[in-house]
Amino acid sequence: MPARPTESAIDRSRTSYGDDGFSTYLRRAFLASSGYDDEALDRPIVGIAVTKSDYNTCHRDMPALLDAVRRGVLEAGGLPMDFPTISLGEILTSPTTMLFRNLLAMDTEEMIRALPMDAAVLLGGCDKTVPAQLMAAASSDKPVLLEVVGPMMTGSWRGERLGACTDCRRFWGRHRGGELDGSEITSVRNELVSTAGTCAVMGTASTMACLTETLGMMLPGGATPPAATGARLRHGAATGRRAVELARSGGPLPREILTPAAFRNAVRVLSAMSGSTNALVHLIAVARRAGVDLTLKDFDVIGADVPFLVDCKPAGSGYLEDFHRSGGLPALLKVLEPLLERETVGVSGKPLGALIDESPAREDWQTTIRPLEDPLGAAGSLAVLQGTLAPRGAVIKSAAASPHLMNHTGPALVIDSAQDAQRILDDPDLDVTPDHVLVLRNAGPIAAGMPEAGALPIPAKLAQAGIRDMVRVSDARMSGTSYGTVVLHCDPESAAGGPIALVRDGDLIRLDVAARRLDLLVDEDELERRRADFVPPELPARGWRRLYAQTVLPASEGADLSFL
């Protein structure tokens, strides 16, 4: 473990004036105007990255969490200094927060490097915030801890418990199918998001929080306390205290925590939770930053023996507050212990095996976390597919798919962009049957920033006839809160000339999840003729979007920028 530099952080990372003495003198002079004297400035400094924004409702209560972290830093004798970074609110960002994940990662990494601090605490929670912060941490040369705002509490409508955002999609589907009128869907809307916090189900936010804790980049017990609880604030204060200890010792550094074994454990936990399909893209991106070779195939191989254990929507029936009350991630790790690598060490400083030994045994009264011998579902809750339609891979959450569609062959109905989807699918005269395979293209990283458009709505005429699922295939993502027989992340994407760009209406597509296959049943000679006519889309004209489109890696490689 590296030793903390003897020089105060405030006197390092100096502003460049060509005179180090003057830089230090001027820095302390300006800080004096904010009430900081030399005694304060010579303490261990903990920088706290804050992603509060009026455009990010999930982070509404972050000021209280920030106060708790600051209090913990002060209690331990450190000096807290918070700084803003980009805030990515999932619902209010156009066209998708995924387009800006790498920008937030760059922002956070550069601020950790540029600002004087001995350690950093990164406050996040919403879907792309935590992956971006993990990516930044992996590239950092200072101790880093993550702390999340936590999930929201559930609401109720007509006696039915509900919460964002799996229930958002379920009720909207009922509205499209004519079961709920305008006033009823508005009434539901006002109960779906009842408190501050991230989605109430095992969507991307909660999945990534749990994986962050598993990786060791968060103190134990931090992934699941709801945003509105004292438990969340107590964990924030403990994080502040621990940050000072890491600042004094100089480590461990993120690259010492983010080991191959830590990532293998994270994949096992992801499988046990049937977590968000987005986690595959994010974990690969973080691993790449950490210098760890993690591939799509690893998710199938490592997760092959891990059954589905956590009864949370969208694959299950419960909510994150149920998972938390059942012991949260520490309780799940206790159940998974025979499958885990116990030697990993995270920011707590204790080996995973010791943390598991300290956790109480699973209690029989709770049903949210199932034992290994009585799982909620079989192993393989997330499946990686390959075939002629996705030579470099695609992903399906099989635990949230319809069993009767897991082996299906049907004709393609092609949609060329997410912007066209509603117009086409709401057409009452659309020539479509439940056997069709809906294909969305031009929605991958290069073409569109990879929006959560893959879970296409069921065509209106079929929804009104009671159809609730169809096979859907795309180079897009879907929300971690979504469900259905949805194949995602087809690689190569259409904008890169992948086979999905060559699909035409009526082509037969075969999905065979058991065989891990996704195939376009068109002969190679015909595909070659179509390739000759392929014209790649024009790149954006300027700015971040052009840089992103020019340098983004494919989904199977984490969709980070190639030069990072």
XYZ file of C-alpha atoms in Angstrom, residues 42-423:
382
model
C -2.948 20.701 6.957
C -5.517 17.998 7.775
C -6.185 15.089 5.407
C -8.401 16.504 2.675
C -11.318 14.460 1.357
C -12.812 15.682 -1.902
C -16.507 14.872 -2.263
C -17.927 14.746 -5.786
C -21.546 15.897 -5.790
C -24.063 15.116 -8.542
C -27.006 17.099 -7.184
C -29.164 18.694 -9.861
C -32.763 19.837 -10.208
C -32.742 17.740 -13.393
C -31.882 14.606 -11.415
C -34.834 13.854 -9.143
C -33.260 10.602 -7.920
C -30.616 12.751 -6.190
C -33.120 15.120 -4.577
C -31.973 14.240 -1.043
C -28.251 14.318 -1.834
C -27.695 17.492 0.255
C -28.569 15.510 3.400
C -26.247 12.683 2.330
C -23.487 15.199 1.619
C -23.920 16.630 5.130
C -23.612 13.120 6.575
C -20.402 12.398 4.655
C -18.954 15.774 5.625
C -19.825 15.085 9.269
C -18.010 11.741 9.096
C -14.912 13.393 7.611
C -14.891 16.024 10.361
C -15.425 13.417 13.085
C -12.312 11.597 11.869
C -10.205 14.749 11.832
C -10.235 15.399 8.109
C -11.250 18.384 6.005
C -14.159 17.812 3.596
C -14.248 19.815 0.370
C -17.070 19.106 -2.053
C -16.973 19.796 -5.777
C -19.581 19.451 -8.546
C -19.473 17.141 -11.519
C -21.937 16.465 -14.310
C -25.216 15.011 -13.044
C -26.963 12.509 -15.298
C -30.655 12.317 -14.493
C -31.969 9.359 -16.448
C -35.457 10.638 -17.233
C -34.716 14.262 -18.153
C -31.664 13.823 -20.405
C -31.941 13.736 -24.206
C -31.385 11.506 -26.065
C -29.953 9.192 -23.406
C -27.635 9.459 -20.411
C -25.501 6.686 -21.928
C -24.250 9.216 -24.459
C -22.745 11.180 -21.555
C -21.534 8.384 -19.257
C -17.996 8.633 -20.618
C -18.085 12.423 -20.340
C -18.983 12.174 -16.631
C -16.198 9.621 -16.186
C -13.706 12.027 -17.776
C -15.020 14.957 -15.734
C -14.712 13.041 -12.457
C -11.299 11.550 -13.228
C -9.827 14.907 -14.198
C -11.226 16.697 -11.133
C -9.799 14.037 -8.789
C -6.457 14.574 -10.465
C -6.611 18.382 -10.689
C -7.967 19.332 -7.249
C -5.949 19.024 -4.038
C -7.233 16.011 -2.080
C -5.829 12.954 -0.317
C -8.899 10.795 -0.996
C -12.249 11.135 -2.721
C -15.848 10.162 -1.987
C -18.072 10.054 -5.065
C -21.782 10.628 -4.406
C -24.057 9.167 -7.071
C -26.817 6.668 -7.573
C -28.711 7.230 -10.817
C -28.093 4.721 -13.613
C -25.018 6.071 -15.431
C -23.613 7.986 -12.467
C -22.187 4.984 -10.631
C -20.649 3.321 -13.718
C -19.024 6.622 -14.701
C -17.677 7.107 -11.188
C -16.311 3.553 -11.101
C -14.591 4.199 -14.432
C -13.093 7.394 -13.054
C -11.994 5.649 -9.872
C -10.305 2.863 -11.845
C -8.171 5.502 -13.577
C -7.408 7.391 -10.366
C -4.175 7.408 -8.374
C -5.884 8.341 -5.086
C -8.050 6.330 -2.669
C -11.695 6.509 -3.728
C -14.947 5.392 -2.111
C -18.401 5.461 -3.702
C -21.599 6.285 -1.851
C -25.073 6.126 -3.420
C -28.288 7.950 -2.585
C -30.155 4.640 -2.296
C -33.468 3.396 -3.698
C -36.865 5.055 -3.290
C -39.690 3.645 -1.196
C -42.756 2.096 -2.809
C -46.181 3.711 -3.294
C -49.687 2.294 -3.608
C -52.581 2.499 -6.042
C -55.976 0.948 -5.329
C -54.391 -1.259 -2.719
C -51.618 -2.484 -5.023
C -48.036 -1.794 -4.025
C -45.998 -0.254 -6.828
C -42.775 1.573 -7.568
C -40.682 2.906 -10.405
C -39.965 1.794 -12.885
C -40.997 -1.754 -13.792
C -44.515 -0.824 -12.722
C -44.283 2.319 -14.877
C -43.921 0.092 -17.917
C -46.505 -2.432 -16.783
C -49.216 0.159 -16.231
C -48.333 2.013 -19.425
C -48.728 -1.267 -21.290
C -52.196 -1.651 -19.753
C -53.036 1.893 -20.835
C -51.875 1.159 -24.414
C -53.991 -1.973 -24.328
C -57.097 0.016 -23.375
C -57.419 -1.308 -19.787
C -56.771 2.077 -18.108
C -58.190 5.399 -19.232
C -56.472 8.798 -19.107
C -57.540 9.696 -15.571
C -56.525 6.284 -14.228
C -53.054 6.331 -15.759
C -52.555 9.845 -14.349
C -53.575 8.614 -10.917
C -51.069 5.761 -11.201
C -48.377 8.178 -12.361
C -48.641 10.179 -9.152
C -47.895 7.098 -7.007
C -45.095 5.495 -8.994
C -42.300 7.701 -7.645
C -43.230 8.303 -4.030
C -39.905 9.496 -2.562
C -36.434 10.599 -3.560
C -34.014 7.861 -4.553
C -33.272 5.555 -7.447
C -35.758 3.070 -8.901
C -37.433 0.786 -6.395
C -36.587 -2.390 -8.317
C -33.440 -4.230 -9.422
C -32.862 -1.821 -12.293
C -29.503 -0.484 -13.383
C -29.071 1.874 -10.419
C -29.562 -0.787 -7.751
C -27.700 -3.400 -9.778
C -24.655 -1.150 -10.076
C -24.832 -0.171 -6.404
C -24.752 -3.854 -5.439
C -21.901 -4.560 -7.839
C -19.947 -1.583 -6.481
C -20.253 -3.013 -2.976
C -19.253 -6.464 -4.266
C -16.213 -5.055 -6.053
C -15.118 -3.456 -2.783
C -15.460 0.184 -3.846
C -18.179 0.874 -1.247
C -18.304 0.083 2.464
C -20.330 -3.046 3.303
C -24.069 -2.521 3.631
C -24.173 0.567 1.442
C -25.973 -0.630 -1.670
C -29.541 -0.978 -0.407
C -30.525 1.428 2.431
C -33.385 3.526 1.009
C -32.756 7.197 0.339
C -35.297 8.334 2.924
C -33.825 6.388 5.860
C -31.442 7.127 8.675
C -29.534 4.006 7.661
C -28.537 5.775 4.451
C -27.220 8.797 6.352
C -25.387 6.643 8.905
C -23.658 4.809 6.093
C -22.708 8.152 4.562
C -21.105 9.268 7.825
C -19.196 5.974 8.079
C -17.974 6.505 4.513
C -16.676 9.956 5.462
C -14.799 8.551 8.449
C -13.294 5.738 6.406
C -12.221 8.185 3.685
C -10.057 10.003 6.219
C -8.423 6.729 7.260
C -7.633 5.963 3.623
C -6.345 9.501 3.119
C -3.939 9.039 6.026
C -2.710 5.632 4.881
C -2.597 6.424 1.161
C -4.617 3.386 0.110
C -5.653 0.920 -0.960
C -5.961 2.466 -4.406
C -8.783 1.491 -6.751
C -6.449 -0.488 -9.018
C -5.494 -2.618 -5.991
C -9.167 -3.315 -5.253
C -10.453 -3.879 -8.795
C -8.800 -7.260 -9.333
C -9.852 -10.112 -11.646
C -11.255 -11.976 -8.638
C -13.335 -8.949 -7.626
C -14.862 -8.792 -11.106
C -15.575 -12.523 -11.104
C -17.424 -12.099 -7.805
C -19.378 -9.185 -9.280
C -20.478 -11.346 -12.227
C -21.682 -14.031 -9.803
C -23.690 -11.498 -7.828
C -25.125 -10.053 -11.040
C -26.333 -13.516 -12.015
C -27.814 -14.224 -8.586
C -29.784 -10.958 -8.727
C -30.745 -11.282 -12.410
C -29.581 -7.701 -12.534
C -29.702 -5.164 -15.321
C -28.382 -6.104 -18.753
C -26.704 -2.683 -18.746
C -24.311 -4.008 -16.119
C -22.520 -6.100 -18.740
C -21.547 -2.983 -20.704
C -20.617 -1.054 -17.552
C -18.567 -3.791 -15.881
C -16.579 -4.392 -19.061
C -15.858 -0.650 -19.286
C -14.706 -0.479 -15.650
C -12.588 -3.624 -16.035
C -10.954 -2.192 -19.138
C -10.011 0.946 -17.176
C -8.625 -1.262 -14.382
C -6.545 -3.347 -16.776
C -8.632 -6.490 -16.208
C -9.556 -8.692 -19.174
C -13.324 -9.208 -18.851
C -15.309 -10.309 -21.903
C -18.948 -10.943 -22.743
C -18.306 -14.676 -22.770
C -17.110 -14.497 -19.156
C -20.604 -13.534 -18.037
C -21.965 -16.806 -19.410
C -19.080 -18.942 -18.144
C -18.769 -17.443 -14.651
C -22.519 -17.176 -14.119
C -23.263 -20.675 -15.429
C -23.444 -22.217 -11.941
C -25.125 -19.304 -10.161
C -28.893 -19.665 -9.689
C -31.339 -16.767 -9.568
C -31.801 -15.947 -5.871
C -33.144 -12.419 -5.342
C -36.907 -11.914 -5.657
C -36.985 -8.350 -6.955
C -38.676 -6.927 -10.029
C -38.376 -7.031 -12.988
C -37.373 -10.714 -12.909
C -39.029 -11.318 -9.529
C -41.936 -9.780 -7.623
C -40.487 -7.701 -4.764
C -38.752 -4.351 -4.334
C -35.389 -3.073 -3.135
C -36.702 -2.155 0.302
C -37.606 -5.859 0.724
C -34.066 -6.828 -0.264
C -32.672 -4.314 2.224
C -34.870 -5.539 5.076
C -33.744 -9.081 4.300
C -30.132 -8.118 4.942
C -29.205 -6.545 1.626
C -26.051 -7.447 -0.220
C -24.175 -8.808 2.854
C -26.955 -11.373 3.308
C -26.787 -12.343 -0.363
C -22.997 -12.716 -0.168
C -23.477 -14.996 2.838
C -25.728 -17.266 0.782
C -23.362 -17.150 -2.204
C -20.246 -17.823 -0.119
C -19.523 -21.306 -1.568
C -19.317 -19.739 -5.040
C -17.268 -16.636 -4.155
C -13.548 -15.881 -3.989
C -13.032 -14.835 -0.386
C -9.603 -13.227 -0.645
C -10.631 -9.946 -2.306
C -10.128 -6.800 -0.200
C -12.035 -3.554 -0.685
C -12.138 -0.128 0.901
C -13.090 -1.606 4.272
C -9.621 -3.145 4.512
C -11.028 -6.563 5.395
C -11.017 -9.628 3.121
C -14.415 -10.537 1.705
C -14.273 -13.835 3.585
C -13.941 -12.029 6.919
C -16.881 -9.746 6.072
C -18.992 -12.790 5.176
C -18.010 -14.498 8.434
C -19.195 -11.430 10.355
C -22.603 -11.398 8.618
C -25.484 -13.203 10.311
C -26.838 -16.338 8.692
C -29.880 -16.110 6.442
C -33.082 -16.216 8.462
C -35.953 -18.461 7.384
C -38.619 -15.767 7.847
C -37.483 -13.820 4.823
C -38.220 -14.946 1.288
C -36.571 -12.224 -0.807
C -33.126 -13.886 -0.761
C -33.462 -17.577 -1.551
C -30.978 -20.256 -0.437
C -28.812 -21.960 -3.040
C -30.765 -25.187 -2.651
C -34.142 -23.478 -3.237
C -33.567 -20.765 -5.865
C -36.124 -18.552 -7.506
C -34.890 -19.707 -10.908
C -32.213 -21.719 -12.626
C -28.729 -20.526 -13.461
C -28.360 -18.422 -16.579
C -30.681 -15.545 -15.652
C -28.643 -13.435 -18.078
C -27.539 -15.010 -21.339
C -24.969 -13.974 -23.929
C -25.943 -14.895 -27.495
C -23.944 -15.151 -30.693
C -24.817 -16.045 -34.258
C -25.124 -14.637 -37.726
C -27.154 -11.661 -36.496
C -24.732 -10.806 -33.663
C -21.265 -12.227 -34.445
C -19.638 -10.368 -31.533
C -22.468 -10.947 -29.107
C -25.855 -9.876 -27.844
C -27.560 -10.076 -24.451
C -30.939 -11.223 -23.113
C -32.319 -11.246 -19.569
C -33.795 -14.724 -19.808
C -35.211 -14.606 -16.278
C -37.507 -11.744 -17.355
C -38.440 -13.234 -20.740
C -41.448 -15.335 -21.755
C -40.641 -19.072 -21.712
C -42.663 -19.749 -24.864
C -40.504 -17.275 -26.829
C -37.081 -18.531 -25.737
C -36.918 -20.722 -28.840
C -38.671 -18.838 -31.593
C -38.405 -18.299 -35.344
C -40.373 -15.497 -36.967
C -40.362 -12.882 -39.726
C -38.649 -9.553 -39.133
C -40.450 -6.241 -38.912
C -37.723 -3.625 -39.229
C -37.722 -0.176 -37.610
C -34.859 2.023 -38.774
C -34.680 4.367 -35.784
C -36.131 4.822 -32.316
C -37.770 8.038 -33.544
C -39.843 6.006 -36.027
C -40.992 3.375 -33.539
C -44.142 4.984 -32.160
C -45.425 6.042 -35.581
